[in-house]
Amino acid sequence: MRGALLCLAALALVACRDSPMEVVEEASESAAQGDLVGVQARFSVFTVQRLERHWRQNNQPNAEGWTTLASRLTLDGAPVEVVSETIHGDYARVETKAGTSQRDYFLRKVDGAWRIELGAGPRYRRLAAAAEAASAGAEKDEQ
């Protein structure tokens, strides 16, 4: 029993240490390996539900939808290059490079773990703008 509790505690710590960059890297690597379960695990529960509802409404099998989504996490079947991350509160933006194009992924911290979340971009942008305004105000006060 004690060993099981220690294992659970260790797993919880590992989940808490995941950075947004690591989550996107893991999703991209899973996609490159064809591991759709691994891809899905990097998305928030809310996003999974939204996507699967959308696919159901369009008479598209979930496996087909996840395969299409996984292809967007790769470039010619290889993982994308993760360039940087920016965090504001419980929201983050991860910049990736896929060939010559840049792709942004937005994440949200859910139950202590970072997950890719559709629709997190606007919330991230609002928090980033508020942080920028606060920083500009602080600089102005110092002058």
JSON list of C-alpha atoms in Angstrom, two decimals:
[
{"chain": "A", "resi": 1, "resn": "MET", "atom": "CA", "xyz": [0.00, 0.00, 0.00]},
{"chain": "A", "resi": 2, "resn": "ARG", "atom": "CA", "xyz": [2.76, 2.38, 0.97]},
{"chain": "A", "resi": 3, "resn": "GLY", "atom": "CA", "xyz": [4.63, 1.64, -2.26]},
{"chain": "A", "resi": 4, "resn": "ALA", "atom": "CA", "xyz": [1.52, 2.37, -4.30]},
{"chain": "A", "resi": 5, "resn": "LEU", "atom": "CA", "xyz": [1.12, 5.75, -2.60]},
{"chain": "A", "resi": 6, "resn": "LEU", "atom": "CA", "xyz": [4.75, 6.61, -3.31]},
{"chain": "A", "resi": 7, "resn": "CYS", "atom": "CA", "xyz": [4.26, 5.70, -6.97]},
{"chain": "A", "resi": 8, "resn": "LEU", "atom": "CA", "xyz": [1.17, 7.89, -7.18]},
{"chain": "A", "resi": 9, "resn": "ALA", "atom": "CA", "xyz": [3.02, 10.78, -5.55]},
{"chain": "A", "resi": 10, "resn": "ALA", "atom": "CA", "xyz": [5.91, 10.37, -8.01]},
{"chain": "A", "resi": 11, "resn": "LEU", "atom": "CA", "xyz": [3.49, 10.36, -10.96]},
{"chain": "A", "resi": 12, "resn": "ALA", "atom": "CA", "xyz": [1.83, 13.51, -9.63]},
{"chain": "A", "resi": 13, "resn": "LEU", "atom": "CA", "xyz": [5.20, 15.26, -9.41]},
{"chain": "A", "resi": 14, "resn": "VAL", "atom": "CA", "xyz": [6.12, 14.23, -12.94]},
{"chain": "A", "resi": 15, "resn": "ALA", "atom": "CA", "xyz": [2.78, 15.57, -14.25]},
{"chain": "A", "resi": 16, "resn": "CYS", "atom": "CA", "xyz": [3.35, 18.88, -12.45]},
{"chain": "A", "resi": 17, "resn": "ARG", "atom": "CA", "xyz": [6.82, 19.27, -13.96]},
{"chain": "A", "resi": 18, "resn": "ASP", "atom": "CA", "xyz": [5.59, 19.09, -17.56]},
{"chain": "A", "resi": 19, "resn": "SER", "atom": "CA", "xyz": [6.18, 22.39, -19.25]},
{"chain": "A", "resi": 20, "resn": "PRO", "atom": "CA", "xyz": [4.03, 23.58, -22.14]},
{"chain": "A", "resi": 21, "resn": "MET", "atom": "CA", "xyz": [6.98, 22.97, -24.47]},
{"chain": "A", "resi": 22, "resn": "GLU", "atom": "CA", "xyz": [7.30, 19.38, -23.27]},
{"chain": "A", "resi": 23, "resn": "VAL", "atom": "CA", "xyz": [3.61, 18.75, -23.83]},
{"chain": "A", "resi": 24, "resn": "VAL", "atom": "CA", "xyz": [3.75, 19.98, -27.42]},
{"chain": "A", "resi": 25, "resn": "GLU", "atom": "CA", "xyz": [6.97, 18.01, -28.03]},
{"chain": "A", "resi": 26, "resn": "GLU", "atom": "CA", "xyz": [5.33, 14.86, -26.65]},
{"chain": "A", "resi": 27, "resn": "ALA", "atom": "CA", "xyz": [2.19, 15.41, -28.74]},
{"chain": "A", "resi": 28, "resn": "SER", "atom": "CA", "xyz": [4.29, 15.91, -31.87]},
{"chain": "A", "resi": 29, "resn": "GLU", "atom": "CA", "xyz": [6.45, 12.85, -31.15]},
{"chain": "A", "resi": 30, "resn": "SER", "atom": "CA", "xyz": [3.34, 10.75, -30.51]},
{"chain": "A", "resi": 31, "resn": "ALA", "atom": "CA", "xyz": [1.86, 11.98, -33.78]},
{"chain": "A", "resi": 32, "resn": "ALA", "atom": "CA", "xyz": [5.05, 11.12, -35.67]},
{"chain": "A", "resi": 33, "resn": "GLN", "atom": "CA", "xyz": [4.93, 7.59, -34.21]},
{"chain": "A", "resi": 34, "resn": "GLY", "atom": "CA", "xyz": [1.25, 7.17, -35.09]},
{"chain": "A", "resi": 35, "resn": "ASP", "atom": "CA", "xyz": [0.31, 6.97, -31.39]},
{"chain": "A", "resi": 36, "resn": "LEU", "atom": "CA", "xyz": [-3.15, 8.56, -31.45]},
{"chain": "A", "resi": 37, "resn": "VAL", "atom": "CA", "xyz": [-3.77, 7.73, -27.78]},
{"chain": "A", "resi": 38, "resn": "GLY", "atom": "CA", "xyz": [-0.59, 9.64, -26.90]},
{"chain": "A", "resi": 39, "resn": "VAL", "atom": "CA", "xyz": [-1.72, 12.59, -29.01]},
{"chain": "A", "resi": 40, "resn": "GLN", "atom": "CA", "xyz": [-5.15, 12.65, -27.39]},
{"chain": "A", "resi": 41, "resn": "ALA", "atom": "CA", "xyz": [-3.60, 12.50, -23.90]},
{"chain": "A", "resi": 42, "resn": "ARG", "atom": "CA", "xyz": [-1.90, 15.87, -24.53]},
{"chain": "A", "resi": 43, "resn": "PHE", "atom": "CA", "xyz": [-5.24, 17.64, -25.10]},
{"chain": "A", "resi": 44, "resn": "SER", "atom": "CA", "xyz": [-7.57, 18.86, -22.38]},
{"chain": "A", "resi": 45, "resn": "VAL", "atom": "CA", "xyz": [-10.68, 16.81, -21.66]},
{"chain": "A", "resi": 46, "resn": "PHE", "atom": "CA", "xyz": [-12.79, 19.77, -22.78]},
{"chain": "A", "resi": 47, "resn": "THR", "atom": "CA", "xyz": [-10.99, 19.90, -26.13]},
{"chain": "A", "resi": 48, "resn": "VAL", "atom": "CA", "xyz": [-11.28, 16.14, -26.66]},
{"chain": "A", "resi": 49, "resn": "GLN", "atom": "CA", "xyz": [-15.03, 16.36, -26.01]},
{"chain": "A", "resi": 50, "resn": "ARG", "atom": "CA", "xyz": [-15.40, 19.33, -28.39]},
{"chain": "A", "resi": 51, "resn": "LEU", "atom": "CA", "xyz": [-13.44, 17.66, -31.16]},
{"chain": "A", "resi": 52, "resn": "GLU", "atom": "CA", "xyz": [-15.21, 14.32, -30.89]},
{"chain": "A", "resi": 53, "resn": "ARG", "atom": "CA", "xyz": [-18.61, 16.03, -30.80]},
{"chain": "A", "resi": 54, "resn": "HIS", "atom": "CA", "xyz": [-17.68, 17.97, -33.94]},
{"chain": "A", "resi": 55, "resn": "TRP", "atom": "CA", "xyz": [-16.51, 14.84, -35.72]},
{"chain": "A", "resi": 56, "resn": "ARG", "atom": "CA", "xyz": [-19.68, 12.97, -34.69]},
{"chain": "A", "resi": 57, "resn": "GLN", "atom": "CA", "xyz": [-21.83, 15.79, -36.10]},
{"chain": "A", "resi": 58, "resn": "ASN", "atom": "CA", "xyz": [-19.91, 15.53, -39.37]},
{"chain": "A", "resi": 59, "resn": "ASN", "atom": "CA", "xyz": [-20.21, 11.73, -39.47]},
{"chain": "A", "resi": 60, "resn": "GLN", "atom": "CA", "xyz": [-16.44, 11.42, -39.21]},
{"chain": "A", "resi": 61, "resn": "PRO", "atom": "CA", "xyz": [-15.01, 8.55, -37.15]},
{"chain": "A", "resi": 62, "resn": "ASN", "atom": "CA", "xyz": [-12.94, 9.68, -34.16]},
{"chain": "A", "resi": 63, "resn": "ALA", "atom": "CA", "xyz": [-9.93, 7.72, -35.41]},
{"chain": "A", "resi": 64, "resn": "GLU", "atom": "CA", "xyz": [-10.04, 9.61, -38.71]},
{"chain": "A", "resi": 65, "resn": "GLY", "atom": "CA", "xyz": [-10.33, 12.94, -36.89]},
{"chain": "A", "resi": 66, "resn": "TRP", "atom": "CA", "xyz": [-7.41, 12.15, -34.58]},
{"chain": "A", "resi": 67, "resn": "THR", "atom": "CA", "xyz": [-5.32, 11.01, -37.55]},
{"chain": "A", "resi": 68, "resn": "THR", "atom": "CA", "xyz": [-5.96, 14.30, -39.34]},
{"chain": "A", "resi": 69, "resn": "LEU", "atom": "CA", "xyz": [-5.17, 16.28, -36.20]},
{"chain": "A", "resi": 70, "resn": "ALA", "atom": "CA", "xyz": [-1.99, 14.26, -35.60]},
{"chain": "A", "resi": 71, "resn": "SER", "atom": "CA", "xyz": [-0.81, 15.08, -39.12]},
{"chain": "A", "resi": 72, "resn": "ARG", "atom": "CA", "xyz": [-0.97, 18.78, -38.19]},
{"chain": "A", "resi": 73, "resn": "LEU", "atom": "CA", "xyz": [1.44, 18.14, -35.31]},
{"chain": "A", "resi": 74, "resn": "THR", "atom": "CA", "xyz": [4.13, 16.92, -37.69]},
{"chain": "A", "resi": 75, "resn": "LEU", "atom": "CA", "xyz": [5.98, 18.01, -40.81]},
{"chain": "A", "resi": 76, "resn": "ASP", "atom": "CA", "xyz": [6.34, 15.29, -43.42]},
{"chain": "A", "resi": 77, "resn": "GLY", "atom": "CA", "xyz": [5.81, 12.68, -40.70]},
{"chain": "A", "resi": 78, "resn": "ALA", "atom": "CA", "xyz": [8.51, 14.08, -38.40]},
{"chain": "A", "resi": 79, "resn": "PRO", "atom": "CA", "xyz": [7.97, 16.00, -35.14]},
{"chain": "A", "resi": 80, "resn": "VAL", "atom": "CA", "xyz": [7.89, 19.77, -35.41]},
{"chain": "A", "resi": 81, "resn": "GLU", "atom": "CA", "xyz": [10.69, 21.82, -33.85]},
{"chain": "A", "resi": 82, "resn": "VAL", "atom": "CA", "xyz": [9.59, 23.47, -30.60]},
{"chain": "A", "resi": 83, "resn": "VAL", "atom": "CA", "xyz": [11.10, 26.95, -30.44]},
{"chain": "A", "resi": 84, "resn": "SER", "atom": "CA", "xyz": [9.82, 28.75, -27.34]},
{"chain": "A", "resi": 85, "resn": "GLU", "atom": "CA", "xyz": [7.09, 29.09, -24.76]},
{"chain": "A", "resi": 86, "resn": "THR", "atom": "CA", "xyz": [5.49, 32.02, -23.00]},
{"chain": "A", "resi": 87, "resn": "ILE", "atom": "CA", "xyz": [3.31, 31.56, -19.92]},
{"chain": "A", "resi": 88, "resn": "HIS", "atom": "CA", "xyz": [0.74, 33.95, -18.48]},
{"chain": "A", "resi": 89, "resn": "GLY", "atom": "CA", "xyz": [-1.10, 32.50, -15.49]},
{"chain": "A", "resi": 90, "resn": "ASP", "atom": "CA", "xyz": [-2.71, 29.19, -16.42]},
{"chain": "A", "resi": 91, "resn": "TYR", "atom": "CA", "xyz": [-2.34, 29.83, -20.16]},
{"chain": "A", "resi": 92, "resn": "ALA", "atom": "CA", "xyz": [0.67, 29.39, -22.43]},
{"chain": "A", "resi": 93, "resn": "ARG", "atom": "CA", "xyz": [1.72, 29.79, -26.03]},
{"chain": "A", "resi": 94, "resn": "VAL", "atom": "CA", "xyz": [4.24, 27.43, -27.57]},
{"chain": "A", "resi": 95, "resn": "GLU", "atom": "CA", "xyz": [5.87, 28.45, -30.83]},
{"chain": "A", "resi": 96, "resn": "THR", "atom": "CA", "xyz": [6.98, 25.71, -33.19]},
{"chain": "A", "resi": 97, "resn": "LYS", "atom": "CA", "xyz": [8.73, 25.67, -36.51]},
{"chain": "A", "resi": 98, "resn": "ALA", "atom": "CA", "xyz": [7.53, 23.36, -39.24]},
{"chain": "A", "resi": 99, "resn": "GLY", "atom": "CA", "xyz": [9.83, 23.83, -42.19]},
{"chain": "A", "resi": 100, "resn": "THR", "atom": "CA", "xyz": [9.66, 27.50, -43.02]},
{"chain": "A", "resi": 101, "resn": "SER", "atom": "CA", "xyz": [6.36, 28.17, -41.29]},
{"chain": "A", "resi": 102, "resn": "GLN", "atom": "CA", "xyz": [5.69, 28.93, -37.66]},
{"chain": "A", "resi": 103, "resn": "ARG", "atom": "CA", "xyz": [2.84, 27.28, -35.78]},
{"chain": "A", "resi": 104, "resn": "ASP", "atom": "CA", "xyz": [1.52, 28.37, -32.39]},
{"chain": "A", "resi": 105, "resn": "TYR", "atom": "CA", "xyz": [-0.16, 26.05, -29.91]},
{"chain": "A", "resi": 106, "resn": "PHE", "atom": "CA", "xyz": [-2.09, 27.35, -26.92]},
{"chain": "A", "resi": 107, "resn": "LEU", "atom": "CA", "xyz": [-2.27, 25.43, -23.69]},
{"chain": "A", "resi": 108, "resn": "ARG", "atom": "CA", "xyz": [-4.11, 25.67, -20.42]},
{"chain": "A", "resi": 109, "resn": "LYS", "atom": "CA", "xyz": [-3.09, 24.29, -17.06]},
{"chain": "A", "resi": 110, "resn": "VAL", "atom": "CA", "xyz": [-5.82, 21.89, -15.96]},
{"chain": "A", "resi": 111, "resn": "ASP", "atom": "CA", "xyz": [-5.61, 20.15, -12.58]},
{"chain": "A", "resi": 112, "resn": "GLY", "atom": "CA", "xyz": [-1.91, 21.03, -12.36]},
{"chain": "A", "resi": 113, "resn": "ALA", "atom": "CA", "xyz": [-1.00, 19.68, -15.81]},
{"chain": "A", "resi": 114, "resn": "TRP", "atom": "CA", "xyz": [-0.51, 21.56, -19.07]},
{"chain": "A", "resi": 115, "resn": "ARG", "atom": "CA", "xyz": [-2.78, 20.46, -21.91]},
{"chain": "A", "resi": 116, "resn": "ILE", "atom": "CA", "xyz": [-3.33, 21.75, -25.44]},
{"chain": "A", "resi": 117, "resn": "GLU", "atom": "CA", "xyz": [-6.71, 23.46, -25.53]},
{"chain": "A", "resi": 118, "resn": "LEU", "atom": "CA", "xyz": [-8.65, 24.76, -28.49]},
{"chain": "A", "resi": 119, "resn": "GLY", "atom": "CA", "xyz": [-9.92, 28.24, -27.78]},
{"chain": "A", "resi": 120, "resn": "ALA", "atom": "CA", "xyz": [-7.18, 29.08, -25.24]},
{"chain": "A", "resi": 121, "resn": "GLY", "atom": "CA", "xyz": [-5.58, 31.61, -27.61]},
{"chain": "A", "resi": 122, "resn": "PRO", "atom": "CA", "xyz": [-7.90, 34.55, -26.88]},
{"chain": "A", "resi": 123, "resn": "ARG", "atom": "CA", "xyz": [-7.59, 34.07, -23.11]},
{"chain": "A", "resi": 124, "resn": "TYR", "atom": "CA", "xyz": [-3.80, 33.85, -23.41]},
{"chain": "A", "resi": 125, "resn": "ARG", "atom": "CA", "xyz": [-3.73, 37.04, -25.49]},
{"chain": "A", "resi": 126, "resn": "ARG", "atom": "CA", "xyz": [-5.84, 38.93, -22.92]},
{"chain": "A", "resi": 127, "resn": "LEU", "atom": "CA", "xyz": [-3.51, 37.85, -20.11]},
{"chain": "A", "resi": 128, "resn": "ALA", "atom": "CA", "xyz": [-0.43, 38.75, -22.17]},
{"chain": "A", "resi": 129, "resn": "ALA", "atom": "CA", "xyz": [-1.85, 42.20, -22.95]},
{"chain": "A", "resi": 130, "resn": "ALA", "atom": "CA", "xyz": [-2.67, 42.78, -19.27]},
{"chain": "A", "resi": 131, "resn": "ALA", "atom": "CA", "xyz": [0.85, 41.75, -18.26]},
{"chain": "A", "resi": 132, "resn": "GLU", "atom": "CA", "xyz": [2.34, 44.04, -20.90]},
{"chain": "A", "resi": 133, "resn": "ALA", "atom": "CA", "xyz": [0.18, 46.96, -19.72]},
{"chain": "A", "resi": 134, "resn": "ALA", "atom": "CA", "xyz": [1.17, 46.33, -16.10]},
{"chain": "A", "resi": 135, "resn": "SER", "atom": "CA", "xyz": [4.84, 46.21, -17.08]},
{"chain": "A", "resi": 136, "resn": "ALA", "atom": "CA", "xyz": [4.55, 49.44, -19.06]},
{"chain": "A", "resi": 137, "resn": "GLY", "atom": "CA", "xyz": [2.81, 51.08, -16.12]},
{"chain": "A", "resi": 138, "resn": "ALA", "atom": "CA", "xyz": [5.54, 49.96, -13.74]},
{"chain": "A", "resi": 139, "resn": "GLU", "atom": "CA", "xyz": [8.24, 51.32, -16.06]},
{"chain": "A", "resi": 140, "resn": "LYS", "atom": "CA", "xyz": [6.41, 54.62, -16.32]},
{"chain": "A", "resi": 141, "resn": "ASP", "atom": "CA", "xyz": [6.19, 54.85, -12.50]},
{"chain": "A", "resi": 142, "resn": "GLU", "atom": "CA", "xyz": [9.94, 54.25, -12.20]},
{"chain": "A", "resi": 143, "resn": "GLN", "atom": "CA", "xyz": [10.71, 57.18, -14.51]}
]
